Amino acid sequence: MALSFSQTSFTRPNHVLGSTGSVFSTPRSLRFCGLRREAFGFSPSNQLALRSDRIRIPSRKSFQVFASASSNGNGAPPKSFDYDLIIIGAGVGGHGAALHAVEKGLKTAIIEGDVVGGTCVNRGCVPSKALLAVSGRMRELQNEHHMKSFGLQVSAAGYDRQGVADHANNLATKIRNNLTNSMKALGVDILTGFGSVLGPQKVKYGKDNIITAKDIIIATGSVPFVPKGIEVDGKTVITSDHALKLESVPDWIAIVGSGYIGLEFSDVYTALGSEVTFIEALDQLMPGFDPEISKLAQRVLINPRKIDYHTGVFASKITPAKDGKPVLIELIDAKTKEPKDTLEVDAALIATGRAPFTNGLGLENVNVVTQRGFIPVDERMRVIDGNGTLVPNLYCIGDANGKLMLAHAASAQGISVVEQVSGRDHVLNHLSIPAACFTHPEISMVGLTEPQAKEKGEKEGFKVSVVKTSFKANTKALAENEGEGIAKMIYRPDNGEILGVHIFGLHAADLIHEASNAIALGTRIQDIKLAVHAHPTLSEVLDELFKAAKVESHATTRTVSEKVVV
Amino acid sequence: MAVSSSSFLSTTSLTNSKSNISFASSVSPSLRSVVFRSTIPATSHRRSMTVRSKIREIFMPALSSTMTEGKIVSWIKTEGEKLAKGESVVVVESDKADMDVETFYDGYLAAIVVGEGETAPVGAAIGLLAETEAEIEEAKTKAASKSSSSVVEAVIPSPPPVTSSPSPAIAQPAPVTAVADGPRKTVATPYAKKLAKQHKVDIGSIAGTGPFGRITASDVETAAGIAPSKSSVAPPSPPPTPVAAKATTTTTNLPPLLPDSSIVPFTAMQSAVSKNMIESLSVPTFRVGYPVNTDALDALYEKVKPKGVTMTALLAKAAGMALAQHPVVNASCKDGKSFSYNANINIAVAVAINGGLITPVLQDADKLDLYLLSQKWKELVGKARSKQLQPHEYNSGTFTLSNLGMFGVDRFDAILPPGQGAIMAVGASKPTVVADKDGFFSVKNTMLVNVTADHRIVYGADLAAFLQTFAKIIENPDSLTL
């Protein structure tokens, strides 16, 4: 995934971390995609078999039975609804919720006013991964020194822009079809049209179709945020929506915002031959990353590439190229608002974050007031109305609530809601949700950054320790000639709790999950350090961290070794 | 990310959170020591100064081959603190990594010239080291003046001397594409700026030829007098259009490869050479040869050889001295409209290195003495072989020397490198029967030199006069040792 959307010029309500949340919410203003179970989608017949096996529903006809059983179990009033659950928005969040709802035996409908898959699949994480796959290979093939160190000889690498663009588009289409098929095969009704809330448990979609449901999930997502004064023409001044179509590769492109989206696109554009100028409102590039990681990342991803940057400035006005003039960007000082500079470039990509897409949802019908467009929710994703009370049976997940703008976070929130409506209380731990940026090499993280952890430790009176390891110490990384990278873990030496893990290096995005799972399951370092990693693999980078950590308490679970014996 | 991991610098696991970890793969540990230079003003006797120096400057070290400046991350030691040889003094951030820098000497950190968070070019003084406690105060006062004087010390390329010839400094008309509305500011692309910094080119002095009159990377490369590097990205392959058809016809004209032949793509160095050679075809050149009697030179060489003087240094020094008398041969013509007299006489010397050719530059060859020149040359060759030459050490030449005499070649013809006025091809010195003006035969060692020059700026008589001076210096080489 990862179109990520770090928003630096726009803050977000912060429910994530309580008091330390303000530090935290800015970094996490990202949007990533993690498609849930799309693997099942490749072969519908196979998938149906798997699914039915798992949920013991051989065909759609038996849904009703299960649904009512479930409702009764919930103690719901014996009122008849068209559906148990209606989800507005068929993005990755809605899709994740729908699949889990079916698993729980709920009769489910999903409403989509545009295309199934939402931002992630169509205009975000998925197509951007296709472009980044190309950029990674271009970068490698162009690096003569790198090739030579393998003993490989490659003559000049080139690319066909349309071919690259087609790859991204084909991938989006394929994933979209997988998503659609997976829902259809399970019996989720896909209703086409724009959905809105008419009143409690009542939804309108399309022109005048009205349906009812016991519970409603709003999962309408977000759109690129374009600050005032910037004129987007879709050709020379563009957002990520346009950039992913790769209709042109400009000689020189300015990228406004150096968060995840900006970074990933800088990776793509520089690999394809563009020069890049970053415009960042904060005083340093890559705000939101652990400072040590962003320092190293800047050394590897920015300094040696054809990239320069202006920090501490806003792009107050951007005029598209016309009448034989280039794109003009007026920069003002972020603090004093004094004019600072004017840039003339061939194109500008606006990557200043994402704004919630919540207009026209009929929220006034249930007395809900958005905050900067975001729908206020509690920690169980229950929507809060203008008086601060909970709206019954109405939930909001994903970018629309702004808690953590990542595709996989939306999906996780959706699953959490389904757990609740099917009778099991569940609160999602947002600190265990990993995030990744798919540059070359990749950056990934979970939990707190070092400064955040130290602040928390000071407040709550515990000691914070840090261990680090280099990819240069990893055999597999050296075999790949990719020794550039670092992994660090922030933890409590007194009890072995993992507070945060940050990785910059080869396949960092895949490596983070050992840490995020440990955080989610509450696994302590003294236990996980006894787990075995295959040699030689990149996973030993994390093994190295666990083993290097100095924890005062000893391993708690003897059961682990007993289980292994079986 | 592609990485050169030739050095396994950090194979140890880096678990100490306070250690400065290096991720610079190209940095070798041997570079991690501070460079010191005495602050005693250089007098005519350079040997005496090392003895007297009690206060040493701590210099910004070159931590990687591409490093041009470094940032002080932190001073580990504070002013007045005692230092033991081998201790870390300061943490420096280069383009690649943070590195601890150690001291070679015992002493006291007398003064910090460049504070934390500040940047200094490689080689600039960042602090002072006093040998005894008593000298700390002295060093501090020195530091106060140092911070300003070191700036002056920095080599600023002086503009070419203005000659009596009509001033060539007529501003070129701005490119027509630019809409001239008032004074325009300089627009340079990110890569152009990076290159300008790397090659120490003043970006304000370059006329942009890119879209909207902007300065592009190739403009900077042209201004720096280097061949545009192989574009890192092949341009998007064009759709099959008639334009492409033209290109393919030329390739199909090539004879097919013989069976069993292999195709080896150019290395970066070979591409650069190829590009330079093609470029040289646009310069009208001519050649003048001259026989030089080397008996006296050979005798001198035997005398100074034990002191480490090389033949290359002798020839470079002689050429430098001759060029000083014939500045036009040291001039260069870059745009075909004007030419510039170069303020320095920098002799580039062609060196064959494994799989390539590079031209390390002996700067100010006319001014440096023979011993210094020889020393410098050894250093340059060492760097060339380990591929650690800094750009200014191979692209600042104003005249090139190529010597194939050691192979027994008696004469050859060199191609003029773009951006220079002349190149000298030196053959072997061989016993030759010569007749003097009275008709007496004798056998003398004679060496044939052949100079190729740019006829747009250097004419036959200029070159002949230069060669005559050069021959005189070689035949009466005492002046070389002065």
Short mmCIF file of C-alpha atoms in Angstrom, two decimals, chain A residues 188-337:
data_model
loop_
_atom_site.label_atom_id
_atom_site.label_comp_id
_atom_site.label_asym_id
_atom_site.label_seq_id
_atom_site.Cartn_x
_atom_site.Cartn_y
_atom_site.Cartn_z
CA VAL A 188 -22.93 -9.61 0.36
CA ASP A 189 -25.41 -7.43 -1.53
CA ILE A 190 -23.53 -4.75 -3.43
CA LEU A 191 -25.92 -1.81 -3.88
CA THR A 192 -24.90 0.84 -6.38
CA GLY A 193 -25.55 4.50 -5.72
CA PHE A 194 -24.64 7.22 -3.33
CA GLY A 195 -25.65 6.26 0.22
CA SER A 196 -26.88 8.56 2.97
CA VAL A 197 -28.36 8.23 6.45
CA LEU A 198 -32.09 9.03 6.51
CA GLY A 199 -32.65 8.44 10.20
CA PRO A 200 -31.98 5.83 12.85
CA GLN A 201 -31.38 2.44 11.19
CA LYS A 202 -32.55 3.82 7.85
CA VAL A 203 -30.44 4.41 4.77
CA LYS A 204 -31.15 5.83 1.34
CA TYR A 205 -29.10 4.88 -1.71
CA GLY A 206 -29.22 5.82 -5.36
CA LYS A 207 -32.22 7.97 -6.29
CA ASP A 208 -34.87 6.81 -3.88
CA ASN A 209 -34.15 3.34 -2.60
CA ILE A 210 -34.74 3.17 1.12
CA ILE A 211 -33.55 0.24 3.19
CA THR A 212 -33.34 -0.49 6.88
CA ALA A 213 -30.73 -2.25 8.95
CA LYS A 214 -30.12 -3.07 12.56
CA ASP A 215 -26.68 -1.45 12.41
CA ILE A 216 -25.08 0.97 10.01
CA ILE A 217 -21.36 1.54 9.36
CA ILE A 218 -20.20 4.69 7.62
CA ALA A 219 -16.98 3.98 5.70
CA THR A 220 -16.88 6.73 3.12
CA GLY A 221 -13.16 7.41 3.28
CA SER A 222 -11.35 10.50 2.12
CA VAL A 223 -10.20 12.52 -0.88
CA PRO A 224 -6.91 14.32 -1.52
CA PHE A 225 -6.71 17.52 0.48
CA VAL A 226 -5.85 20.58 -1.58
CA PRO A 227 -4.96 23.69 0.43
CA LYS A 228 -6.36 27.09 -0.50
CA GLY A 229 -4.66 29.00 -3.31
CA ILE A 230 -3.70 25.89 -5.23
CA GLU A 231 -5.34 25.41 -8.58
CA VAL A 232 -5.40 21.76 -9.60
CA ASP A 233 -5.75 21.31 -13.36
CA GLY A 234 -5.02 17.58 -13.44
CA LYS A 235 -2.21 18.06 -15.97
CA THR A 236 0.58 20.12 -14.47
CA VAL A 237 -0.80 20.63 -10.99
CA ILE A 238 -2.00 17.27 -9.80
CA THR A 239 -2.97 15.17 -6.80
CA SER A 240 -2.12 11.56 -6.16
CA ASP A 241 -5.33 10.63 -8.04
CA HIS A 242 -3.81 11.99 -11.27
CA ALA A 243 -0.23 11.05 -10.56
CA LEU A 244 -1.09 7.36 -10.30
CA LYS A 245 -2.26 7.40 -13.91
CA LEU A 246 1.26 8.47 -14.84
CA GLU A 247 0.11 10.46 -17.83
CA SER A 248 3.46 12.22 -17.96
CA VAL A 249 6.88 12.14 -16.38
CA PRO A 250 7.87 15.80 -15.98
CA ASP A 251 11.53 16.86 -16.05
CA TRP A 252 11.08 18.68 -12.79
CA ILE A 253 8.26 18.22 -10.35
CA ALA A 254 7.61 19.95 -7.06
CA ILE A 255 6.03 17.77 -4.39
CA VAL A 256 4.11 19.67 -1.76
CA GLY A 257 4.31 17.64 1.46
CA SER A 258 7.10 15.25 2.40
CA GLY A 259 4.97 12.65 4.15
CA TYR A 260 4.40 9.16 2.87
CA ILE A 261 2.62 10.08 -0.33
CA GLY A 262 5.24 12.64 -1.21
CA LEU A 263 8.13 10.33 -0.37
CA GLU A 264 6.77 7.43 -2.36
CA PHE A 265 6.14 9.61 -5.39
CA SER A 266 9.61 11.11 -5.11
CA ASP A 267 10.92 7.55 -5.29
CA VAL A 268 8.87 6.87 -8.42
CA TYR A 269 9.62 10.13 -10.19
CA THR A 270 13.36 10.20 -9.54
CA ALA A 271 13.68 6.59 -10.70
CA LEU A 272 11.93 7.54 -13.93
CA GLY A 273 14.29 10.46 -14.47
CA SER A 274 12.52 13.48 -12.97
CA GLU A 275 14.14 15.94 -10.63
CA VAL A 276 12.14 16.69 -7.50
CA THR A 277 11.74 19.68 -5.20
CA PHE A 278 10.03 19.07 -1.88
CA ILE A 279 7.99 21.77 -0.20
CA GLU A 280 7.42 21.03 3.47
CA ALA A 281 5.58 23.23 5.95
CA LEU A 282 7.39 21.89 8.98
CA ASP A 283 11.04 22.59 9.72
CA GLN A 284 12.25 19.17 8.69
CA LEU A 285 11.48 16.65 6.02
CA MET A 286 9.59 13.48 6.86
CA PRO A 287 7.96 14.75 10.02
CA GLY A 288 6.24 12.01 11.93
CA PHE A 289 8.92 9.41 11.55
CA ASP A 290 11.18 8.55 14.43
CA PRO A 291 13.84 11.30 14.23
CA GLU A 292 16.69 8.85 13.86
CA ILE A 293 14.90 7.02 11.07
CA SER A 294 14.06 10.21 9.23
CA LYS A 295 17.66 11.38 9.48
CA LEU A 296 18.96 8.19 7.95
CA ALA A 297 16.13 8.08 5.44
CA GLN A 298 17.01 11.58 4.33
CA ARG A 299 20.59 10.49 3.78
CA VAL A 300 19.54 7.58 1.64
CA LEU A 301 16.29 8.68 0.01
CA ILE A 302 16.85 12.42 -0.47
CA ASN A 303 20.46 13.57 -0.38
CA PRO A 304 22.01 11.29 -3.03
CA ARG A 305 19.05 11.67 -5.38
CA LYS A 306 18.15 14.52 -7.69
CA ILE A 307 16.04 16.13 -5.00
CA ASP A 308 16.19 19.46 -3.21
CA TYR A 309 13.79 20.88 -0.69
CA HIS A 310 12.36 23.93 1.00
CA THR A 311 11.29 23.44 4.60
CA GLY A 312 9.30 25.72 6.88
CA VAL A 313 7.34 27.11 3.94
CA PHE A 314 3.80 26.94 2.63
CA ALA A 315 2.92 26.90 -1.04
CA SER A 316 0.51 29.81 -0.83
CA LYS A 317 -0.32 29.88 -4.53
CA ILE A 318 0.25 27.41 -7.32
CA THR A 319 -0.67 28.27 -10.89
CA PRO A 320 -0.72 25.53 -13.53
CA ALA A 321 1.45 25.87 -16.62
CA LYS A 322 -0.27 27.89 -19.32
CA ASP A 323 0.45 30.47 -22.02
CA GLY A 324 3.99 29.20 -22.40
CA LYS A 325 4.79 29.72 -18.74
CA PRO A 326 5.87 27.01 -16.34
CA VAL A 327 4.06 26.05 -13.15
CA LEU A 328 4.51 28.91 -10.69
CA ILE A 329 4.69 28.24 -6.97
CA GLU A 330 4.71 31.06 -4.46
CA LEU A 331 6.29 30.15 -1.16
CA ILE A 332 5.62 31.95 2.10
CA ASP A 333 7.28 31.44 5.44
CA ALA A 334 5.23 28.99 7.47
CA LYS A 335 5.50 31.14 10.59
CA THR A 336 5.74 34.76 9.51
CA LYS A 337 3.70 34.33 6.31
#
